[in-house]
């Protein structure tokens, strides 16, 4: 895994253990879905790039972890699961909510394929 120290520091600084766990899981999903992914901390959030273009971003808020997939206009998404404009879709994960790793991995792979 091509890891960036700033991203590792971001995750280590997440105060809520459940949010840190989700960040780690989402990061692993991105790395499994895009083997050549590059990661960096930008705008105080972990960003994941393929060929210099945004593929995904993780952010935390008071009660959620948000995961945004870029280049999402062509994806077939489950109804009501994601929000945002056609080109980028965001899912908000709350405490106790399971991450559908298979679904997210498939969506990230599809979206990043065209980058």
mmCIF file of N, CA and C in Angstrom:
data_model
loop_
_atom_site.group_PDB
_atom_site.id
_atom_site.type_symbol
_atom_site.label_atom_id
_atom_site.label_comp_id
_atom_site.label_asym_id
_atom_site.label_seq_id
_atom_site.Cartn_x
_atom_site.Cartn_y
_atom_site.Cartn_z
ATOM 1 N N UNK A 1 0.852 -1.180 0.000
ATOM 2 C CA UNK A 1 0.000 0.000 0.000
ATOM 3 C C UNK A 1 0.896 1.241 0.000
ATOM 4 N N UNK A 2 0.594 2.162 -0.869
ATOM 5 C CA UNK A 2 1.332 3.416 -0.990
ATOM 6 C C UNK A 2 0.776 4.409 0.034
ATOM 7 N N UNK A 3 1.383 4.450 1.217
ATOM 8 C CA UNK A 3 0.832 5.242 2.315
ATOM 9 C C UNK A 3 1.542 6.579 2.461
ATOM 10 N N UNK A 4 0.761 7.589 2.771
ATOM 11 C CA UNK A 4 1.258 8.933 2.993
ATOM 12 C C UNK A 4 1.224 9.203 4.498
ATOM 13 N N UNK A 5 2.321 9.708 5.039
ATOM 14 C CA UNK A 5 2.404 9.937 6.489
ATOM 15 C C UNK A 5 1.358 10.935 6.962
ATOM 16 N N UNK A 6 1.060 11.959 6.171
ATOM 17 C CA UNK A 6 0.050 12.947 6.571
ATOM 18 C C UNK A 6 -1.328 12.292 6.718
ATOM 19 N N UNK A 7 -1.650 11.348 5.824
ATOM 20 C CA UNK A 7 -2.931 10.643 5.908
ATOM 21 C C UNK A 7 -2.945 9.745 7.143
ATOM 22 N N UNK A 8 -1.828 9.075 7.410
ATOM 23 C CA UNK A 8 -1.747 8.229 8.603
ATOM 24 C C UNK A 8 -1.906 9.076 9.862
ATOM 25 N N UNK A 9 -1.310 10.269 9.876
ATOM 26 C CA UNK A 9 -1.430 11.171 11.024
ATOM 27 C C UNK A 9 -2.868 11.663 11.183
ATOM 28 N N UNK A 10 -3.555 11.948 10.062
ATOM 29 C CA UNK A 10 -4.952 12.371 10.116
ATOM 30 C C UNK A 10 -5.799 11.312 10.815
ATOM 31 N N UNK A 11 -5.646 10.054 10.394
ATOM 32 C CA UNK A 11 -6.441 8.970 10.966
ATOM 33 C C UNK A 11 -6.105 8.779 12.445
ATOM 34 N N UNK A 12 -4.818 8.871 12.776
ATOM 35 C CA UNK A 12 -4.396 8.708 14.168
ATOM 36 C C UNK A 12 -4.968 9.814 15.065
ATOM 37 N N UNK A 13 -5.247 10.977 14.484
ATOM 38 C CA UNK A 13 -5.751 12.107 15.266
ATOM 39 C C UNK A 13 -7.278 12.130 15.397
ATOM 40 N N UNK A 14 -7.970 11.230 14.695
ATOM 41 C CA UNK A 14 -9.433 11.185 14.792
ATOM 42 C C UNK A 14 -9.796 10.783 16.222
ATOM 43 N N UNK A 15 -10.610 11.597 16.872
ATOM 44 C CA UNK A 15 -10.876 11.410 18.311
ATOM 45 C C UNK A 15 -11.776 10.227 18.625
ATOM 46 N N UNK A 16 -12.807 10.023 17.844
ATOM 47 C CA UNK A 16 -13.748 8.935 18.121
ATOM 48 C C UNK A 16 -13.215 7.620 17.542
ATOM 49 N N UNK A 17 -13.035 6.597 18.374
ATOM 50 C CA UNK A 17 -12.492 5.324 17.879
ATOM 51 C C UNK A 17 -13.290 4.734 16.711
ATOM 52 N N UNK A 18 -14.621 4.824 16.757
ATOM 53 C CA UNK A 18 -15.418 4.250 15.673
ATOM 54 C C UNK A 18 -15.171 4.993 14.356
ATOM 55 N N UNK A 19 -14.932 6.310 14.441
ATOM 56 C CA UNK A 19 -14.646 7.066 13.223
ATOM 57 C C UNK A 19 -13.270 6.697 12.667
ATOM 58 N N UNK A 20 -12.301 6.531 13.550
ATOM 59 C CA UNK A 20 -10.963 6.133 13.113
ATOM 60 C C UNK A 20 -11.011 4.770 12.432
ATOM 61 N N UNK A 21 -11.777 3.837 13.006
ATOM 62 C CA UNK A 21 -11.917 2.499 12.414
ATOM 63 C C UNK A 21 -12.531 2.592 11.015
ATOM 64 N N UNK A 22 -13.558 3.436 10.867
ATOM 65 C CA UNK A 22 -14.175 3.575 9.540
ATOM 66 C C UNK A 22 -13.212 4.213 8.552
ATOM 67 N N UNK A 23 -12.434 5.189 9.003
ATOM 68 C CA UNK A 23 -11.440 5.807 8.121
ATOM 69 C C UNK A 23 -10.427 4.770 7.626
ATOM 70 N N UNK A 24 -9.954 3.936 8.541
ATOM 71 C CA UNK A 24 -9.004 2.881 8.164
ATOM 72 C C UNK A 24 -9.645 1.938 7.149
ATOM 73 N N UNK A 25 -10.877 1.522 7.405
ATOM 74 C CA UNK A 25 -11.555 0.598 6.497
ATOM 75 C C UNK A 25 -11.778 1.236 5.124
ATOM 76 N N UNK A 26 -12.209 2.477 5.089
ATOM 77 C CA UNK A 26 -12.429 3.160 3.811
ATOM 78 C C UNK A 26 -11.120 3.327 3.038
ATOM 79 N N UNK A 27 -10.062 3.647 3.752
ATOM 80 C CA UNK A 27 -8.748 3.783 3.107
ATOM 81 C C UNK A 27 -8.322 2.455 2.486
ATOM 82 N N UNK A 28 -8.521 1.363 3.217
ATOM 83 C CA UNK A 28 -8.172 0.041 2.692
ATOM 84 C C UNK A 28 -9.003 -0.289 1.455
ATOM 85 N N UNK A 29 -10.279 0.067 1.477
ATOM 86 C CA UNK A 29 -11.149 -0.171 0.317
ATOM 87 C C UNK A 29 -10.603 0.562 -0.905
ATOM 88 N N UNK A 30 -10.206 1.814 -0.731
ATOM 89 C CA UNK A 30 -9.671 2.591 -1.854
ATOM 90 C C UNK A 30 -8.401 1.936 -2.388
ATOM 91 N N UNK A 31 -7.504 1.547 -1.490
ATOM 92 C CA UNK A 31 -6.247 0.942 -1.936
ATOM 93 C C UNK A 31 -6.467 -0.407 -2.628
ATOM 94 N N UNK A 32 -7.449 -1.177 -2.184
ATOM 95 C CA UNK A 32 -7.751 -2.450 -2.843
ATOM 96 C C UNK A 32 -8.401 -2.220 -4.209
ATOM 97 N N UNK A 33 -9.178 -1.155 -4.320
ATOM 98 C CA UNK A 33 -9.930 -0.875 -5.543
ATOM 99 C C UNK A 33 -9.081 -0.205 -6.613
ATOM 100 N N UNK A 34 -8.086 0.570 -6.185
ATOM 101 C CA UNK A 34 -7.213 1.303 -7.109
ATOM 102 C C UNK A 34 -5.768 1.024 -6.687
ATOM 103 N N UNK A 35 -5.183 -0.073 -7.177
ATOM 104 C CA UNK A 35 -3.845 -0.462 -6.715
ATOM 105 C C UNK A 35 -2.795 0.640 -6.856
ATOM 106 N N UNK A 36 -2.891 1.462 -7.876
ATOM 107 C CA UNK A 36 -1.885 2.501 -8.114
ATOM 108 C C UNK A 36 -2.268 3.853 -7.508
ATOM 109 N N UNK A 37 -3.224 3.856 -6.584
ATOM 110 C CA UNK A 37 -3.724 5.100 -5.994
ATOM 111 C C UNK A 37 -2.614 5.868 -5.280
ATOM 112 N N UNK A 38 -2.720 7.183 -5.367
ATOM 113 C CA UNK A 38 -1.838 8.065 -4.608
ATOM 114 C C UNK A 38 -2.715 8.756 -3.580
ATOM 115 N N UNK A 39 -2.194 8.926 -2.390
ATOM 116 C CA UNK A 39 -2.966 9.598 -1.354
ATOM 117 C C UNK A 39 -2.192 10.794 -0.826
ATOM 118 N N UNK A 40 -2.964 11.798 -0.410
ATOM 119 C CA UNK A 40 -2.359 12.973 0.189
ATOM 120 C C UNK A 40 -3.390 13.682 1.046
ATOM 121 N N UNK A 41 -2.896 14.463 1.987
ATOM 122 C CA UNK A 41 -3.777 15.278 2.802
ATOM 123 C C UNK A 41 -3.926 16.622 2.102
ATOM 124 N N UNK A 42 -5.163 16.977 1.800
ATOM 125 C CA UNK A 42 -5.450 18.238 1.126
ATOM 126 C C UNK A 42 -6.722 18.801 1.741
ATOM 127 N N UNK A 43 -6.745 20.096 2.008
ATOM 128 C CA UNK A 43 -7.889 20.719 2.682
ATOM 129 C C UNK A 43 -8.194 20.013 4.004
ATOM 130 N N UNK A 44 -7.146 19.508 4.660
ATOM 131 C CA UNK A 44 -7.242 18.822 5.952
ATOM 132 C C UNK A 44 -8.059 17.536 5.891
ATOM 133 N N UNK A 45 -8.091 16.889 4.718
ATOM 134 C CA UNK A 45 -8.809 15.623 4.533
ATOM 135 C C UNK A 45 -7.974 14.700 3.652
ATOM 136 N N UNK A 46 -8.048 13.383 3.886
ATOM 137 C CA UNK A 46 -7.361 12.439 2.995
ATOM 138 C C UNK A 46 -8.037 12.407 1.618
ATOM 139 N N UNK A 47 -7.241 12.681 0.599
ATOM 140 C CA UNK A 47 -7.698 12.610 -0.791
ATOM 141 C C UNK A 47 -6.940 11.470 -1.477
ATOM 142 N N UNK A 48 -7.641 10.787 -2.363
ATOM 143 C CA UNK A 48 -7.069 9.660 -3.092
ATOM 144 C C UNK A 48 -7.157 9.971 -4.576
ATOM 145 N N UNK A 49 -6.025 9.836 -5.268
ATOM 146 C CA UNK A 49 -5.951 10.228 -6.673
ATOM 147 C C UNK A 49 -5.483 9.073 -7.555
ATOM 148 N N UNK A 50 -5.971 9.097 -8.774
ATOM 149 C CA UNK A 50 -5.498 8.179 -9.813
ATOM 150 C C UNK A 50 -5.153 9.041 -11.015
ATOM 151 N N UNK A 51 -3.946 8.890 -11.500
ATOM 152 C CA UNK A 51 -3.467 9.687 -12.633
ATOM 153 C C UNK A 51 -3.629 11.182 -12.372
ATOM 154 N N UNK A 52 -3.419 11.595 -11.117
ATOM 155 C CA UNK A 52 -3.482 13.001 -10.760
ATOM 156 C C UNK A 52 -4.888 13.565 -10.615
ATOM 157 N N UNK A 53 -5.905 12.715 -10.745
ATOM 158 C CA UNK A 53 -7.294 13.172 -10.646
ATOM 159 C C UNK A 53 -7.941 12.570 -9.408
ATOM 160 N N UNK A 54 -8.825 13.350 -8.784
ATOM 161 C CA UNK A 54 -9.493 12.887 -7.574
ATOM 162 C C UNK A 54 -10.331 11.641 -7.845
ATOM 163 N N UNK A 55 -10.159 10.644 -6.975
ATOM 164 C CA UNK A 55 -10.967 9.424 -7.051
ATOM 165 C C UNK A 55 -11.896 9.337 -5.839
ATOM 166 N N UNK A 56 -11.397 9.736 -4.652
ATOM 167 C CA UNK A 56 -12.207 9.635 -3.434
ATOM 168 C C UNK A 56 -11.623 10.549 -2.364
ATOM 169 N N UNK A 57 -12.458 10.846 -1.360
ATOM 170 C CA UNK A 57 -12.014 11.639 -0.213
ATOM 171 C C UNK A 57 -12.778 11.162 1.024
ATOM 172 N N UNK A 58 -12.085 11.195 2.151
ATOM 173 C CA UNK A 58 -12.678 10.846 3.443
ATOM 174 C C UNK A 58 -12.694 12.106 4.299
ATOM 175 N N UNK A 59 -13.800 12.335 4.986
ATOM 176 C CA UNK A 59 -13.838 13.438 5.946
ATOM 177 C C UNK A 59 -14.657 13.017 7.158
ATOM 178 N N UNK A 60 -14.387 13.676 8.266
ATOM 179 C CA UNK A 60 -15.126 13.374 9.488
ATOM 180 C C UNK A 60 -15.864 14.624 9.947
ATOM 181 N N UNK A 61 -16.979 14.406 10.615
ATOM 182 C CA UNK A 61 -17.731 15.491 11.240
ATOM 183 C C UNK A 61 -18.085 15.030 12.649
ATOM 184 N N UNK A 62 -18.866 15.805 13.338
ATOM 185 C CA UNK A 62 -19.186 15.494 14.726
ATOM 186 C C UNK A 62 -19.772 14.090 14.903
ATOM 187 N N UNK A 63 -20.673 13.691 13.992
ATOM 188 C CA UNK A 63 -21.379 12.415 14.176
ATOM 189 C C UNK A 63 -21.332 11.486 12.969
ATOM 190 N N UNK A 64 -20.394 11.730 12.041
ATOM 191 C CA UNK A 64 -20.363 10.896 10.833
ATOM 192 C C UNK A 64 -18.970 10.871 10.218
ATOM 193 N N UNK A 65 -18.775 9.874 9.363
ATOM 194 C CA UNK A 65 -17.621 9.818 8.471
ATOM 195 C C UNK A 65 -18.207 9.868 7.066
ATOM 196 N N UNK A 66 -17.747 10.835 6.284
ATOM 197 C CA UNK A 66 -18.235 10.968 4.917
ATOM 198 C C UNK A 66 -17.201 10.403 3.954
ATOM 199 N N UNK A 67 -17.700 9.711 2.933
ATOM 200 C CA UNK A 67 -16.846 9.126 1.907
ATOM 201 C C UNK A 67 -17.401 9.563 0.566
ATOM 202 N N UNK A 68 -16.601 10.293 -0.195
ATOM 203 C CA UNK A 68 -17.032 10.813 -1.481
ATOM 204 C C UNK A 68 -16.303 10.092 -2.602
ATOM 205 N N UNK A 69 -17.061 9.680 -3.596
ATOM 206 C CA UNK A 69 -16.525 9.057 -4.797
ATOM 207 C C UNK A 69 -16.666 10.070 -5.933
ATOM 208 N N UNK A 70 -15.563 10.376 -6.600
ATOM 209 C CA UNK A 70 -15.574 11.308 -7.721
ATOM 210 C C UNK A 70 -15.770 10.546 -9.032
ATOM 211 N N UNK A 71 -16.105 11.280 -10.094
ATOM 212 C CA UNK A 71 -16.335 10.699 -11.409
ATOM 213 C C UNK A 71 -17.471 9.678 -11.343
ATOM 214 N N UNK A 72 -18.519 10.036 -10.624
ATOM 215 C CA UNK A 72 -19.592 9.090 -10.300
ATOM 216 C C UNK A 72 -20.806 9.167 -11.222
ATOM 217 N N UNK A 73 -20.774 10.007 -12.245
ATOM 218 C CA UNK A 73 -21.962 10.246 -13.070
ATOM 219 C C UNK A 73 -22.502 8.971 -13.730
ATOM 220 N N UNK A 74 -21.638 8.031 -14.059
ATOM 221 C CA UNK A 74 -22.067 6.817 -14.770
ATOM 222 C C UNK A 74 -22.377 5.644 -13.842
ATOM 223 N N UNK A 75 -22.209 5.824 -12.551
ATOM 224 C CA UNK A 75 -22.416 4.719 -11.611
ATOM 225 C C UNK A 75 -23.896 4.456 -11.368
ATOM 226 N N UNK A 76 -24.218 3.190 -11.196
ATOM 227 C CA UNK A 76 -25.562 2.808 -10.766
ATOM 228 C C UNK A 76 -25.508 2.668 -9.245
ATOM 229 N N UNK A 77 -26.154 3.609 -8.555
ATOM 230 C CA UNK A 77 -26.069 3.677 -7.104
ATOM 231 C C UNK A 77 -27.362 3.211 -6.452
ATOM 232 N N UNK A 78 -27.258 2.566 -5.295
ATOM 233 C CA UNK A 78 -28.461 2.188 -4.552
ATOM 234 C C UNK A 78 -29.285 3.428 -4.199
ATOM 235 N N UNK A 79 -30.575 3.312 -4.306
ATOM 236 C CA UNK A 79 -31.489 4.431 -4.038
ATOM 237 C C UNK A 79 -31.343 4.938 -2.603
ATOM 238 N N UNK A 80 -31.165 6.247 -2.455
ATOM 239 C CA UNK A 80 -31.160 6.879 -1.145
ATOM 240 C C UNK A 80 -29.904 6.696 -0.314
ATOM 241 N N UNK A 81 -28.891 6.058 -0.855
ATOM 242 C CA UNK A 81 -27.684 5.773 -0.080
ATOM 243 C C UNK A 81 -26.635 6.889 -0.186
ATOM 244 N N UNK A 82 -26.621 7.582 -1.322
ATOM 245 C CA UNK A 82 -25.622 8.611 -1.605
ATOM 246 C C UNK A 82 -26.302 9.943 -1.889
ATOM 247 N N UNK A 83 -25.589 11.023 -1.585
ATOM 248 C CA UNK A 83 -26.056 12.375 -1.879
ATOM 249 C C UNK A 83 -25.018 13.078 -2.743
ATOM 250 N N UNK A 84 -25.450 14.169 -3.371
ATOM 251 C CA UNK A 84 -24.512 15.017 -4.090
ATOM 252 C C UNK A 84 -24.808 15.096 -5.574
ATOM 253 N N UNK A 85 -24.080 15.978 -6.260
ATOM 254 C CA UNK A 85 -24.270 16.146 -7.698
ATOM 255 C C UNK A 85 -23.798 14.906 -8.459
ATOM 256 N N UNK A 86 -24.192 14.763 -9.724
ATOM 257 C CA UNK A 86 -23.863 13.542 -10.482
ATOM 258 C C UNK A 86 -22.372 13.207 -10.526
ATOM 259 N N UNK A 87 -21.505 14.224 -10.571
ATOM 260 C CA UNK A 87 -20.078 13.941 -10.737
ATOM 261 C C UNK A 87 -19.392 13.467 -9.467
ATOM 262 N N UNK A 88 -20.027 13.676 -8.311
ATOM 263 C CA UNK A 88 -19.445 13.161 -7.057
ATOM 264 C C UNK A 88 -20.569 12.819 -6.088
ATOM 265 N N UNK A 89 -20.454 11.645 -5.527
ATOM 266 C CA UNK A 89 -21.486 11.142 -4.620
ATOM 267 C C UNK A 89 -20.871 10.837 -3.261
ATOM 268 N N UNK A 90 -21.619 11.203 -2.218
ATOM 269 C CA UNK A 90 -21.129 11.053 -0.848
ATOM 270 C C UNK A 90 -22.077 10.186 -0.033
ATOM 271 N N UNK A 91 -21.477 9.291 0.744
ATOM 272 C CA UNK A 91 -22.229 8.499 1.716
ATOM 273 C C UNK A 91 -21.767 8.944 3.100
ATOM 274 N N UNK A 92 -22.720 9.145 3.996
ATOM 275 C CA UNK A 92 -22.398 9.501 5.383
ATOM 276 C C UNK A 92 -22.622 8.274 6.248
ATOM 277 N N UNK A 93 -21.570 7.857 6.903
ATOM 278 C CA UNK A 93 -21.618 6.687 7.775
ATOM 279 C C UNK A 93 -21.661 7.147 9.219
ATOM 280 N N UNK A 94 -22.601 6.607 9.962
ATOM 281 C CA UNK A 94 -22.768 6.996 11.362
ATOM 282 C C UNK A 94 -22.341 5.839 12.278
ATOM 283 N N UNK A 95 -22.194 6.133 13.552
ATOM 284 C CA UNK A 95 -21.749 5.122 14.508
ATOM 285 C C UNK A 95 -22.665 3.913 14.461
ATOM 286 N N UNK A 96 -22.063 2.728 14.414
ATOM 287 C CA UNK A 96 -22.818 1.488 14.393
ATOM 288 C C UNK A 96 -23.252 1.054 13.001
ATOM 289 N N UNK A 97 -23.069 1.907 12.015
ATOM 290 C CA UNK A 97 -23.465 1.576 10.641
ATOM 291 C C UNK A 97 -22.329 0.809 9.969
ATOM 292 N N UNK A 98 -22.654 -0.325 9.406
ATOM 293 C CA UNK A 98 -21.647 -1.155 8.748
ATOM 294 C C UNK A 98 -21.303 -0.585 7.374
ATOM 295 N N UNK A 99 -20.050 -0.729 7.006
ATOM 296 C CA UNK A 99 -19.581 -0.333 5.689
ATOM 297 C C UNK A 99 -19.763 -1.525 4.758
ATOM 298 N N UNK A 100 -20.435 -1.304 3.627
ATOM 299 C CA UNK A 100 -20.575 -2.359 2.619
ATOM 300 C C UNK A 100 -19.331 -2.319 1.748
ATOM 301 N N UNK A 101 -18.288 -3.019 2.196
ATOM 302 C CA UNK A 101 -16.989 -2.955 1.533
ATOM 303 C C UNK A 101 -17.061 -3.418 0.079
ATOM 304 N N UNK A 102 -17.827 -4.461 -0.181
ATOM 305 C CA UNK A 102 -17.938 -4.965 -1.551
ATOM 306 C C UNK A 102 -18.553 -3.941 -2.485
ATOM 307 N N UNK A 103 -19.630 -3.314 -2.033
ATOM 308 C CA UNK A 103 -20.298 -2.299 -2.844
ATOM 309 C C UNK A 103 -19.387 -1.097 -3.069
ATOM 310 N N UNK A 104 -18.810 -0.564 -1.995
ATOM 311 C CA UNK A 104 -17.951 0.611 -2.147
ATOM 312 C C UNK A 104 -16.732 0.312 -3.007
ATOM 313 N N UNK A 105 -16.145 -0.854 -2.845
ATOM 314 C CA UNK A 105 -14.995 -1.234 -3.651
ATOM 315 C C UNK A 105 -15.359 -1.275 -5.138
ATOM 316 N N UNK A 106 -16.490 -1.870 -5.435
ATOM 317 C CA UNK A 106 -16.946 -1.941 -6.821
ATOM 318 C C UNK A 106 -17.190 -0.548 -7.403
ATOM 319 N N UNK A 107 -17.841 0.325 -6.639
ATOM 320 C CA UNK A 107 -18.126 1.682 -7.111
ATOM 321 C C UNK A 107 -16.852 2.480 -7.318
ATOM 322 N N UNK A 108 -15.912 2.383 -6.374
ATOM 323 C CA UNK A 108 -14.639 3.111 -6.511
ATOM 324 C C UNK A 108 -13.880 2.608 -7.725
ATOM 325 N N UNK A 109 -13.844 1.290 -7.928
ATOM 326 C CA UNK A 109 -13.143 0.727 -9.090
ATOM 327 C C UNK A 109 -13.750 1.227 -10.398
ATOM 328 N N UNK A 110 -15.077 1.198 -10.480
ATOM 329 C CA UNK A 110 -15.745 1.646 -11.690
ATOM 330 C C UNK A 110 -15.481 3.126 -11.955
ATOM 331 N N UNK A 111 -15.607 3.945 -10.926
ATOM 332 C CA UNK A 111 -15.439 5.395 -11.094
ATOM 333 C C UNK A 111 -13.987 5.735 -11.464
ATOM 334 N N UNK A 112 -13.036 5.050 -10.842
ATOM 335 C CA UNK A 112 -11.621 5.369 -11.080
ATOM 336 C C UNK A 112 -11.111 4.825 -12.403
ATOM 337 N N UNK A 113 -11.784 3.848 -12.973
ATOM 338 C CA UNK A 113 -11.330 3.236 -14.215
ATOM 339 C C UNK A 113 -11.182 4.259 -15.335
ATOM 340 N N UNK A 114 -12.027 5.278 -15.343
ATOM 341 C CA UNK A 114 -12.000 6.279 -16.408
ATOM 342 C C UNK A 114 -11.055 7.452 -16.109
ATOM 343 N N UNK A 115 -10.410 7.429 -14.958
ATOM 344 C CA UNK A 115 -9.515 8.534 -14.598
ATOM 345 C C UNK A 115 -8.121 8.316 -15.199
#
